[in-house]
PDB file of N, CA, C and O in Angstrom:
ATOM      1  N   UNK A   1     -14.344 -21.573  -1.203  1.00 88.00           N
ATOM      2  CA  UNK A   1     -13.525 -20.412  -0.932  1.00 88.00           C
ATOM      3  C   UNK A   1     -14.446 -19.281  -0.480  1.00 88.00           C
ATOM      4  O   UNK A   1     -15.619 -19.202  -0.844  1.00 88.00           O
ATOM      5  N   UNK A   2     -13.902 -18.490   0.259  1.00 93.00           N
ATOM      6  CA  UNK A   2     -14.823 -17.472   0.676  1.00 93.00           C
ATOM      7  C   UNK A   2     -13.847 -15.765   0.810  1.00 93.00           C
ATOM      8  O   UNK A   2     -12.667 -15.412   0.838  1.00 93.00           O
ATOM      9  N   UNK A   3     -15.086 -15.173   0.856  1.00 95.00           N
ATOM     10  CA  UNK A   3     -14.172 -13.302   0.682  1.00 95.00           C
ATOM     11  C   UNK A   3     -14.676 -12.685   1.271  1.00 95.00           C
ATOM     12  O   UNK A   3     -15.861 -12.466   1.017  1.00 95.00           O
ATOM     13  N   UNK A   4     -14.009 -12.042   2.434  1.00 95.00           N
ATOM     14  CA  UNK A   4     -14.340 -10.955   3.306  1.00 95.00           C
ATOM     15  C   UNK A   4     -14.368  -9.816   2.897  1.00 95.00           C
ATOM     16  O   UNK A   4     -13.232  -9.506   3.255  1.00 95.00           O
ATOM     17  N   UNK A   5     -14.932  -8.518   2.214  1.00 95.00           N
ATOM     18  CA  UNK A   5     -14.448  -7.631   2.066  1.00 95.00           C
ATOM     19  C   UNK A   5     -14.864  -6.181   3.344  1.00 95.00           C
ATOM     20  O   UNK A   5     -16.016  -5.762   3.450  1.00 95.00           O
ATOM     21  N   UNK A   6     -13.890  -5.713   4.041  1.00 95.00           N
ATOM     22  CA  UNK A   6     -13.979  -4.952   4.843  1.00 95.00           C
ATOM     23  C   UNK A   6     -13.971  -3.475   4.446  1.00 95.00           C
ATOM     24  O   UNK A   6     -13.100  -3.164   3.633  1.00 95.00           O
ATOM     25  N   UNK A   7     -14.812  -2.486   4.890  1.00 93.00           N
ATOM     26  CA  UNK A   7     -14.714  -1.164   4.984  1.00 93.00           C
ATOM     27  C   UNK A   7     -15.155  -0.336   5.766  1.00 93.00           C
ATOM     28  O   UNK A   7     -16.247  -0.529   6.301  1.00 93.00           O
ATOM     29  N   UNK A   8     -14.404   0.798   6.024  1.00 92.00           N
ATOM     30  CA  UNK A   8     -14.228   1.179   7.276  1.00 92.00           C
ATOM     31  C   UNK A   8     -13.582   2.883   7.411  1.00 92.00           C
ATOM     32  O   UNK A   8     -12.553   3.209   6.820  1.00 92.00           O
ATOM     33  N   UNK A   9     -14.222   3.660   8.110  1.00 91.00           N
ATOM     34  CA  UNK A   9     -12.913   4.786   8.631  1.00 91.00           C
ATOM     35  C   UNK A   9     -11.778   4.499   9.131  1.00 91.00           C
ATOM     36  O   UNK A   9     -11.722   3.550   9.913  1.00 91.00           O
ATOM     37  N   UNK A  10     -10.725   5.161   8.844  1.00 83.00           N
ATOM     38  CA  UNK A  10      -9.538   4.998   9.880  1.00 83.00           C
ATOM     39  C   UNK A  10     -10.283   4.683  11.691  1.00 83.00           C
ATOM     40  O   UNK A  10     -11.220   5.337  12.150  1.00 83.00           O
ATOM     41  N   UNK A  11      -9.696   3.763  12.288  1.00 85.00           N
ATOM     42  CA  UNK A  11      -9.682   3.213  13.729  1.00 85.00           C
ATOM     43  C   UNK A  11     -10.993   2.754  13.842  1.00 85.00           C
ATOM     44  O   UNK A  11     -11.312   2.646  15.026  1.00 85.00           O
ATOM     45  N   UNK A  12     -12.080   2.369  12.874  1.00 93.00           N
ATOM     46  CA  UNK A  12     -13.338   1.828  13.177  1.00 93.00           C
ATOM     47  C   UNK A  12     -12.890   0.064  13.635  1.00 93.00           C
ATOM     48  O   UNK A  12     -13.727  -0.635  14.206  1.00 93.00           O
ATOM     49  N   UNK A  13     -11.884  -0.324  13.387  1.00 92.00           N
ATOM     50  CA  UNK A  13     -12.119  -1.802  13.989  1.00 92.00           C
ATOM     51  C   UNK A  13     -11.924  -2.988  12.743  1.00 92.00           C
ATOM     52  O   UNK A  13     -12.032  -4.213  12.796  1.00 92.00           O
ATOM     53  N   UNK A  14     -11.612  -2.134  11.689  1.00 93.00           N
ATOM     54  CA  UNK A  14     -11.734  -3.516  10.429  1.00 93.00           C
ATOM     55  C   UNK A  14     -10.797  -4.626  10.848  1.00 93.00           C
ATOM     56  O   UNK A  14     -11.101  -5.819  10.833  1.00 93.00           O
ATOM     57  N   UNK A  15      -9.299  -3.989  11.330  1.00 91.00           N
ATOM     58  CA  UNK A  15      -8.172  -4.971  11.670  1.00 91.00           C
ATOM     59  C   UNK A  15      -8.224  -6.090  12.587  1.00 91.00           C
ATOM     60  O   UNK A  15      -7.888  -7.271  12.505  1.00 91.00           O
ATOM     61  N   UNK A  16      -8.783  -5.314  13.548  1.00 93.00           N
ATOM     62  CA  UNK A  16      -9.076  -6.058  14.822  1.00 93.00           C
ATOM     63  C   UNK A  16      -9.933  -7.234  14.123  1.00 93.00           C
ATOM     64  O   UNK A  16      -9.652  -8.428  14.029  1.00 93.00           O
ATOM     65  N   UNK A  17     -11.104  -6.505  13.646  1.00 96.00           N
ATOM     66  CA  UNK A  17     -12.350  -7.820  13.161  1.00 96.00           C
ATOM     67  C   UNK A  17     -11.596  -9.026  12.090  1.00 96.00           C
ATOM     68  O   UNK A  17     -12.015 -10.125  11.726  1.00 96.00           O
ATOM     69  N   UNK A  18     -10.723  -8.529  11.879  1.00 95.00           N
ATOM     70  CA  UNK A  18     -10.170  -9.327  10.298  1.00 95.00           C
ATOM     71  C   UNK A  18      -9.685 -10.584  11.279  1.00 95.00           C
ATOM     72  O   UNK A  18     -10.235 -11.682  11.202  1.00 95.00           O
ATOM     73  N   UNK A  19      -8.449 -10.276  12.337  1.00 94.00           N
ATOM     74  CA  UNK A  19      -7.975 -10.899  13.056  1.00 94.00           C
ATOM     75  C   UNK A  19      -8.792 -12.099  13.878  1.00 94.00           C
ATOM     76  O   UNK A  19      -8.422 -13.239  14.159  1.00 94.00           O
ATOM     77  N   UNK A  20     -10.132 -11.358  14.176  1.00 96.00           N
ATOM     78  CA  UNK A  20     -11.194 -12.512  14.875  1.00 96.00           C
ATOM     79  C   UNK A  20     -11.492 -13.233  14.453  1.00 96.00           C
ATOM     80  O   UNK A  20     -11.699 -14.334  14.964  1.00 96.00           O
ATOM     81  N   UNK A  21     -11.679 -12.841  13.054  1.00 95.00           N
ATOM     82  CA  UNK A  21     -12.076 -13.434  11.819  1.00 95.00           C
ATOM     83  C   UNK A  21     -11.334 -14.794  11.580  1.00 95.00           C
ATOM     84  O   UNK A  21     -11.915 -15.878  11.529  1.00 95.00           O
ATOM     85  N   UNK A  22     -10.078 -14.625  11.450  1.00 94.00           N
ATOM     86  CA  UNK A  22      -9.315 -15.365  11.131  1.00 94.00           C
ATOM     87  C   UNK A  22      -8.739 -16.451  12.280  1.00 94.00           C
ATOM     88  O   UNK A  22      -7.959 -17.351  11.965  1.00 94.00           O
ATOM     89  N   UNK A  23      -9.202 -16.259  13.586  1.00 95.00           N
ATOM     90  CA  UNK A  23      -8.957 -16.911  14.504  1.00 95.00           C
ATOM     91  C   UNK A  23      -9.896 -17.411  14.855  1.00 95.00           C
ATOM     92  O   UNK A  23      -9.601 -18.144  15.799  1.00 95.00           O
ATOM     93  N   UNK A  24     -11.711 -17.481  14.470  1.00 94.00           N
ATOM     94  CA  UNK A  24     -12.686 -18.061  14.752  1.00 94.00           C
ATOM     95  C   UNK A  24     -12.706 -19.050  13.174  1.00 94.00           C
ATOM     96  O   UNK A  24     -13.699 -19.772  13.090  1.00 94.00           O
ATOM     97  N   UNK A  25     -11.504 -19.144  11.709  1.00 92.00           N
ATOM     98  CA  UNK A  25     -11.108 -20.076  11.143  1.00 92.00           C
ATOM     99  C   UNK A  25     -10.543 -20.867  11.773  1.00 92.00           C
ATOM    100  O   UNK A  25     -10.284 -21.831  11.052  1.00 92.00           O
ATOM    101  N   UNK A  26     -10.261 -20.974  12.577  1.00 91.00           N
ATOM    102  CA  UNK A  26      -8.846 -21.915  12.844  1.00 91.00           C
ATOM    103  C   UNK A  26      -7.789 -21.340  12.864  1.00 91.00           C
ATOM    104  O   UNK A  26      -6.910 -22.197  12.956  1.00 91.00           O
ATOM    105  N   UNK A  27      -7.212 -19.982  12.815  1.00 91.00           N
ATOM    106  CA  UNK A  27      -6.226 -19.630  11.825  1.00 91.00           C
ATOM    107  C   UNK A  27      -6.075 -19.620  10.132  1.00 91.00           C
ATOM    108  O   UNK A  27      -5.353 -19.034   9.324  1.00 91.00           O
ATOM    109  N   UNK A  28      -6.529 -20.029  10.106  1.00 92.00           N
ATOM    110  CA  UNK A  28      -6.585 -20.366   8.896  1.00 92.00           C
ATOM    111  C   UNK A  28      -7.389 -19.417   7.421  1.00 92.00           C
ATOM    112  O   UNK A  28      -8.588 -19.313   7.164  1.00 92.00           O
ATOM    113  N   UNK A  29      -6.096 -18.796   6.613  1.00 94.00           N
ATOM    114  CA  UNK A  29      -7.079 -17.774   5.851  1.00 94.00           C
ATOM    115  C   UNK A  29      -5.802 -16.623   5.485  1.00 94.00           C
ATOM    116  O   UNK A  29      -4.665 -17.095   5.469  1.00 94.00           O
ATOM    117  N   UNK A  30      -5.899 -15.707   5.306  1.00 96.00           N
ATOM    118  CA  UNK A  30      -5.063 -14.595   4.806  1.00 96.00           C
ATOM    119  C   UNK A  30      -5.756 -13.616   4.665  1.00 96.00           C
ATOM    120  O   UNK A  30      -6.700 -13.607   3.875  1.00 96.00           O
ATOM    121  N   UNK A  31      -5.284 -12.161   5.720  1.00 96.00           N
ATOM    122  CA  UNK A  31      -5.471 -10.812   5.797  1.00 96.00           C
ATOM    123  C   UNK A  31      -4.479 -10.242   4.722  1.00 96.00           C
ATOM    124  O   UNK A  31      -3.248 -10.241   4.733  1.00 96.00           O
ATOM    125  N   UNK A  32      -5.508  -9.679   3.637  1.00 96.00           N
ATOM    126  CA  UNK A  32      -4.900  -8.992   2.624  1.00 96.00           C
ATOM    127  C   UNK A  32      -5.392  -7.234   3.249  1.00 96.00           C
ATOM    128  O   UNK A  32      -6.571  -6.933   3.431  1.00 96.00           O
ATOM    129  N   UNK A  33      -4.435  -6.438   3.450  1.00 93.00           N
ATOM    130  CA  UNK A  33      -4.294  -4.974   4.440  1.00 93.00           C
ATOM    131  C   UNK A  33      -3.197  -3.779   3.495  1.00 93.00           C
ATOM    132  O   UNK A  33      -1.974  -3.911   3.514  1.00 93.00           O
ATOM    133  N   UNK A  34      -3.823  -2.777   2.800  1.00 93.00           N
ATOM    134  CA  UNK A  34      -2.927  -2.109   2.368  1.00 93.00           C
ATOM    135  C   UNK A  34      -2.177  -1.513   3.466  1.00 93.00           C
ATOM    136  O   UNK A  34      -1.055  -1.031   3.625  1.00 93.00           O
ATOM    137  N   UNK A  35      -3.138  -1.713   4.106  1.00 91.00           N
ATOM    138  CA  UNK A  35      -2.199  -0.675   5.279  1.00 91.00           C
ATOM    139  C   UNK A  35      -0.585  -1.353   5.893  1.00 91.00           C
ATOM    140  O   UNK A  35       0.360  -0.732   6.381  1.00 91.00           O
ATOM    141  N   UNK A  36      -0.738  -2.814   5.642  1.00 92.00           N
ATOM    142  CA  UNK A  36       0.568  -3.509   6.222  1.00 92.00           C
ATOM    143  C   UNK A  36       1.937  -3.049   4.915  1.00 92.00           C
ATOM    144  O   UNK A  36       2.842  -3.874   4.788  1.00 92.00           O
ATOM    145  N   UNK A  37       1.980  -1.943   4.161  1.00 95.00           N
ATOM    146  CA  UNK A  37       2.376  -1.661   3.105  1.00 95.00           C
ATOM    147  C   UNK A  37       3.620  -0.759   3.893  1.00 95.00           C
ATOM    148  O   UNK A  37       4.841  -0.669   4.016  1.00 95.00           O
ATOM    149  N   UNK A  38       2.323  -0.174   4.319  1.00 95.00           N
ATOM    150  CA  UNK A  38       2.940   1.222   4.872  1.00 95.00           C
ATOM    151  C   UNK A  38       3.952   1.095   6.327  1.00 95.00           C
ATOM    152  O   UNK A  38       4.540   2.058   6.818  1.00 95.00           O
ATOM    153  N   UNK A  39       3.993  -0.289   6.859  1.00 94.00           N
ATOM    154  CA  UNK A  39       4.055  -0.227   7.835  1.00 94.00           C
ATOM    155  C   UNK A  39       6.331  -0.174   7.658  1.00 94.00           C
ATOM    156  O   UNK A  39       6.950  -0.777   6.781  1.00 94.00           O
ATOM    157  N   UNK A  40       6.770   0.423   8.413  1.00 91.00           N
ATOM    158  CA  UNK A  40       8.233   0.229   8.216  1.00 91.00           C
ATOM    159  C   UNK A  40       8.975   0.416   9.714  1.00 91.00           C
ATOM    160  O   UNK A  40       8.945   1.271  10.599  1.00 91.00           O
ATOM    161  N   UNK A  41       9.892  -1.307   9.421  1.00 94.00           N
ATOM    162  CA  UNK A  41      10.151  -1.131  10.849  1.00 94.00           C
ATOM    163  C   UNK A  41       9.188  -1.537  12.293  1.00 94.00           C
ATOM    164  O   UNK A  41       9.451  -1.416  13.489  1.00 94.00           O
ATOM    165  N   UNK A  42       8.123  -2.000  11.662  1.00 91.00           N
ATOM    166  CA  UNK A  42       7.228  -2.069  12.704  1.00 91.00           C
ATOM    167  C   UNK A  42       6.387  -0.455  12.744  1.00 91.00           C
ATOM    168  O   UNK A  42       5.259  -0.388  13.231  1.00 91.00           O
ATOM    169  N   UNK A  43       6.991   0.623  12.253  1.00 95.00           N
ATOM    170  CA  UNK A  43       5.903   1.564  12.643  1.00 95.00           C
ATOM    171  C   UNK A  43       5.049   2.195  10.794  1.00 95.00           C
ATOM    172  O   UNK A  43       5.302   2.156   9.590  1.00 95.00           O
ATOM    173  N   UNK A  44       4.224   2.591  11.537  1.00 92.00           N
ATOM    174  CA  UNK A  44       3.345   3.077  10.403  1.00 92.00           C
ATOM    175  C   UNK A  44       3.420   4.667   9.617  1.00 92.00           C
ATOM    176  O   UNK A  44       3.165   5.733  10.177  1.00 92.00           O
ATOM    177  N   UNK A  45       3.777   4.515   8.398  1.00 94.00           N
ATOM    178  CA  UNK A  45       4.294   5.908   7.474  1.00 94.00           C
ATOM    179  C   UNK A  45       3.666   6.042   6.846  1.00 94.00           C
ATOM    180  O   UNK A  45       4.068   5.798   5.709  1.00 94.00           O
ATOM    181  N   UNK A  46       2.042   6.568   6.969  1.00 93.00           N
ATOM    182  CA  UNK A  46       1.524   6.738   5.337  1.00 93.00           C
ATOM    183  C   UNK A  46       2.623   7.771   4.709  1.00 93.00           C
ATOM    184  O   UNK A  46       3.524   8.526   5.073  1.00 93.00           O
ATOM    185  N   UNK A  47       1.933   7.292   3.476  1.00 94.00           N
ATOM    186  CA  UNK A  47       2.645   8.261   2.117  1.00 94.00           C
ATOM    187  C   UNK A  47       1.642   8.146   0.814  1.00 94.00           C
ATOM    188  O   UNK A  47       1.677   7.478  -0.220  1.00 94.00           O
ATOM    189  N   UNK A  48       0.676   9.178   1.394  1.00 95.00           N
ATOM    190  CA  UNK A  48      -0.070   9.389   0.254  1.00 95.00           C
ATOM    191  C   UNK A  48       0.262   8.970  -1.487  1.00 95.00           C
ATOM    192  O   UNK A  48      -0.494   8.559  -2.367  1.00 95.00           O
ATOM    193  N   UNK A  49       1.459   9.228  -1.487  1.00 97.00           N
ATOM    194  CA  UNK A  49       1.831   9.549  -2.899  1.00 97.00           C
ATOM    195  C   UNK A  49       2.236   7.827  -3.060  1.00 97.00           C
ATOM    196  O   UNK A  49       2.827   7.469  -4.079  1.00 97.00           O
ATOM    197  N   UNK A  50       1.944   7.010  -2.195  1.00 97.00           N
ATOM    198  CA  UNK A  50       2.395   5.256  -2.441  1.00 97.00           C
ATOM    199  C   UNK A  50       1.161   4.709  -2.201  1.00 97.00           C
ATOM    200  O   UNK A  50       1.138   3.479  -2.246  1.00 97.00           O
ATOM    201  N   UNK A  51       0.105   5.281  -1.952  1.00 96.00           N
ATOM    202  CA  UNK A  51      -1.213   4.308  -2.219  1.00 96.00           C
ATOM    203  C   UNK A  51      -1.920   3.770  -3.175  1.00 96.00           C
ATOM    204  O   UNK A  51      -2.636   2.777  -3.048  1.00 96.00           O
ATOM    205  N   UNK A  52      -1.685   4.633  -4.530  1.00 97.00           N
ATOM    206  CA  UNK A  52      -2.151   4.021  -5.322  1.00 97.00           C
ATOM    207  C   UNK A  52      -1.121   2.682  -5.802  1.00 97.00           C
ATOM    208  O   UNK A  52      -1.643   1.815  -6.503  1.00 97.00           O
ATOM    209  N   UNK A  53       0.197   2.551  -5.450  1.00 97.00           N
ATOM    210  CA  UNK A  53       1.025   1.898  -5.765  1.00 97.00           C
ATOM    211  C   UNK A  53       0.722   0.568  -4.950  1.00 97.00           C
ATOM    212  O   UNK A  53       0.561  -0.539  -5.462  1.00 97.00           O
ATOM    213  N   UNK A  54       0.661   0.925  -3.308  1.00 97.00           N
ATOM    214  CA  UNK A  54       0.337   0.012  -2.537  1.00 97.00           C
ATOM    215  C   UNK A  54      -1.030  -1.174  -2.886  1.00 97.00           C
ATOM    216  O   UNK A  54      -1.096  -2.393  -2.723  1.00 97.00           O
ATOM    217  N   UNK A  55      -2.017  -0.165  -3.427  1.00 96.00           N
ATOM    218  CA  UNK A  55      -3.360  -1.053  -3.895  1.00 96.00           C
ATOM    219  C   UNK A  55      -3.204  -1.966  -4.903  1.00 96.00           C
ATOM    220  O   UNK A  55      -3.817  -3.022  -5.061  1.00 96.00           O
ATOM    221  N   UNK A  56      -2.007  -1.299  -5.830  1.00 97.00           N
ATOM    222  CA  UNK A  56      -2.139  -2.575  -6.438  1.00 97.00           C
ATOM    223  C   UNK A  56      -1.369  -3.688  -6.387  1.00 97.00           C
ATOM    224  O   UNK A  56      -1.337  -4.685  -7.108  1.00 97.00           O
ATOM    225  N   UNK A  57      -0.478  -3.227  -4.996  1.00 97.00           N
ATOM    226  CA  UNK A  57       0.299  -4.272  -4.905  1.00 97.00           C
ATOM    227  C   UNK A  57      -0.414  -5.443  -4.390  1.00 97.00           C
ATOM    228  O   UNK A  57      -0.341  -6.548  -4.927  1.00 97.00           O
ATOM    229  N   UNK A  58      -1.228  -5.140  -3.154  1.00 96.00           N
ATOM    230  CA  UNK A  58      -2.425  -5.312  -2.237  1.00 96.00           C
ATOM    231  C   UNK A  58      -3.255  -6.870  -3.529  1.00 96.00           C
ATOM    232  O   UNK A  58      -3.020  -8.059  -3.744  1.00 96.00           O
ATOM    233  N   UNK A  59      -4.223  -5.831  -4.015  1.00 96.00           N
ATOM    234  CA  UNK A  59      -4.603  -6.572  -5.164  1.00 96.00           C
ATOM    235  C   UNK A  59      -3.914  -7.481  -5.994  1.00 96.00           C
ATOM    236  O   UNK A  59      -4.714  -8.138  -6.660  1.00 96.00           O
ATOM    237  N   UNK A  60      -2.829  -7.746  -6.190  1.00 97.00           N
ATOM    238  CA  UNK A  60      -2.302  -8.450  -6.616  1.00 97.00           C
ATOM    239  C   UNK A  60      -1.672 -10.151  -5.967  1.00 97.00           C
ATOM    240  O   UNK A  60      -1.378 -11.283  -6.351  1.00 97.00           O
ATOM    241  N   UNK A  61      -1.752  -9.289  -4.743  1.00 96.00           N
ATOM    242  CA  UNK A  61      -1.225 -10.120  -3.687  1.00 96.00           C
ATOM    243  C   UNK A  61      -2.475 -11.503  -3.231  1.00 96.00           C
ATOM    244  O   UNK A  61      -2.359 -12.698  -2.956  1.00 96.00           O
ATOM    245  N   UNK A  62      -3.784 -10.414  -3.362  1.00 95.00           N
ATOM    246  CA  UNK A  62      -4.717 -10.980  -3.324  1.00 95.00           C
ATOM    247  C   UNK A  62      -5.238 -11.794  -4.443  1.00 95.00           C
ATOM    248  O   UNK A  62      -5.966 -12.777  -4.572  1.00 95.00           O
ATOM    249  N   UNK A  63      -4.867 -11.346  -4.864  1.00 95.00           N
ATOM    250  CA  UNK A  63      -5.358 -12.717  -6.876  1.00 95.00           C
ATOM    251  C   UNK A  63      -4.363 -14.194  -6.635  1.00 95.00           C
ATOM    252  O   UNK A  63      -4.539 -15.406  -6.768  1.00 95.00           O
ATOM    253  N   UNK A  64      -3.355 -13.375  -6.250  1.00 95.00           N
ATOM    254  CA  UNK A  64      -2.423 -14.650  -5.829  1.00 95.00           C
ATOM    255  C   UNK A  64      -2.753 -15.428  -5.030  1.00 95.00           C
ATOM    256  O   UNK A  64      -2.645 -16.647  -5.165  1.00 95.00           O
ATOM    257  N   UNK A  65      -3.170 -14.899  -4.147  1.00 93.00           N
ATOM    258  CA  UNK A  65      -4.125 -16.024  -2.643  1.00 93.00           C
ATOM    259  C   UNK A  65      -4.827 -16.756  -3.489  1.00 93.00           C
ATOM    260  O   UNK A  65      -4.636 -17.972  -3.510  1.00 93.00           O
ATOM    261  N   UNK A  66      -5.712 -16.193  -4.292  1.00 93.00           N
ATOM    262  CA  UNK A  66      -7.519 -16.847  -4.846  1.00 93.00           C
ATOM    263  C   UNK A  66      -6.623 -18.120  -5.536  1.00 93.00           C
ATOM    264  O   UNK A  66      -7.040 -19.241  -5.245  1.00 93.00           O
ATOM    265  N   UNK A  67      -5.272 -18.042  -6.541  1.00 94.00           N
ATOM    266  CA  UNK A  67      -5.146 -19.148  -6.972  1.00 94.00           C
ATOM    267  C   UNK A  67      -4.353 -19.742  -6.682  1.00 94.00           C
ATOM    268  O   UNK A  67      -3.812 -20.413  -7.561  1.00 94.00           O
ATOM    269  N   UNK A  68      -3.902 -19.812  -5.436  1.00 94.00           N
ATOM    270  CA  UNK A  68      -3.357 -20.709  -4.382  1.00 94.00           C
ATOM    271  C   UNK A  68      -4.285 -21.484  -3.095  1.00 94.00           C
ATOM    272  O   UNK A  68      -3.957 -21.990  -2.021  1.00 94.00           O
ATOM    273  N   UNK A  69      -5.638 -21.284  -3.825  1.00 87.00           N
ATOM    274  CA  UNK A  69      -6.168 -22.131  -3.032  1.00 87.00           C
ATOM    275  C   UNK A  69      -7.062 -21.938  -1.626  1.00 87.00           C
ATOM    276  O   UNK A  69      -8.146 -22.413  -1.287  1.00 87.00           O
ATOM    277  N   UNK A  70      -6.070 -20.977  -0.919  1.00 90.00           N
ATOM    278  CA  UNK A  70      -6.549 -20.519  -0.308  1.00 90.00           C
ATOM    279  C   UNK A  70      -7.830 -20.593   0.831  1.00 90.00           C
ATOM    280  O   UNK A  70      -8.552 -19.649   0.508  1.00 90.00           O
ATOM    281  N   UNK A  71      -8.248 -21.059   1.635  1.00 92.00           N
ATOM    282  CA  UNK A  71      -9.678 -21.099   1.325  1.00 92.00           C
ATOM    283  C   UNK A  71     -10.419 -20.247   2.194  1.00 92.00           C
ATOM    284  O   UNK A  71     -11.629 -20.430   2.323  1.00 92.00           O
ATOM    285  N   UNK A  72      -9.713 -19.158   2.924  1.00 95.00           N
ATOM    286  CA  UNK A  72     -10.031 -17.780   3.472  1.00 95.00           C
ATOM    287  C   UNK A  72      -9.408 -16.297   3.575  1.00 95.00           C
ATOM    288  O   UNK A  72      -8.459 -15.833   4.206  1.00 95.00           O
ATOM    289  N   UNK A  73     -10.565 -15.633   2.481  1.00 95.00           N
ATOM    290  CA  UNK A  73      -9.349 -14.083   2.334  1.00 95.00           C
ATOM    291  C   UNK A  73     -10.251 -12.894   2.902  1.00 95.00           C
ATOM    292  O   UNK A  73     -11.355 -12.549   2.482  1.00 95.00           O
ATOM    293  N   UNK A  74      -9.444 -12.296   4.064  1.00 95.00           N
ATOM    294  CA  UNK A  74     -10.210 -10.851   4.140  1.00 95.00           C
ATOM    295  C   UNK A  74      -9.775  -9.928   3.498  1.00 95.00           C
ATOM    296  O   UNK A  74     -10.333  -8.831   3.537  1.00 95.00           O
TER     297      UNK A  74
END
């Protein structure tokens, strides 16, 4: 199993890279993204006051990957 962990400013490129990432697997793997939290509708709403909520949804989501096997998480 393996773990990507990405960090980054807003628009430095983490997403994009995650995506390469995951397409120089095979496909194969799972982009864990608080930011896909925020997203509604297709468009993007931060809301400060839901990030700490979002992280741990995030995180959680991600523990779930690790014991499902998984065998690629960014």
């Amino acid at each position: 199993m393996e773990v990507v962990i990405l960090r980054g400013v807003p628009g430095s490129g983490k997403s994009t890279l995650a995506r390469h990432l995951i397409e120089r697997n095979n496909g194969v793997g799972v982009i864990h993204s608080t930011d896909a939290y925020f997203l509604l509708n297709g468009v993007y709403v931060f809301r400060k006051k839901l990030l700490p909520y979002y992280h741990g949804r995030n995180i959680a989501a991600f523990r779930k990957s690790l014991t499902a096997k998984i065998p690629f998480h960014i």
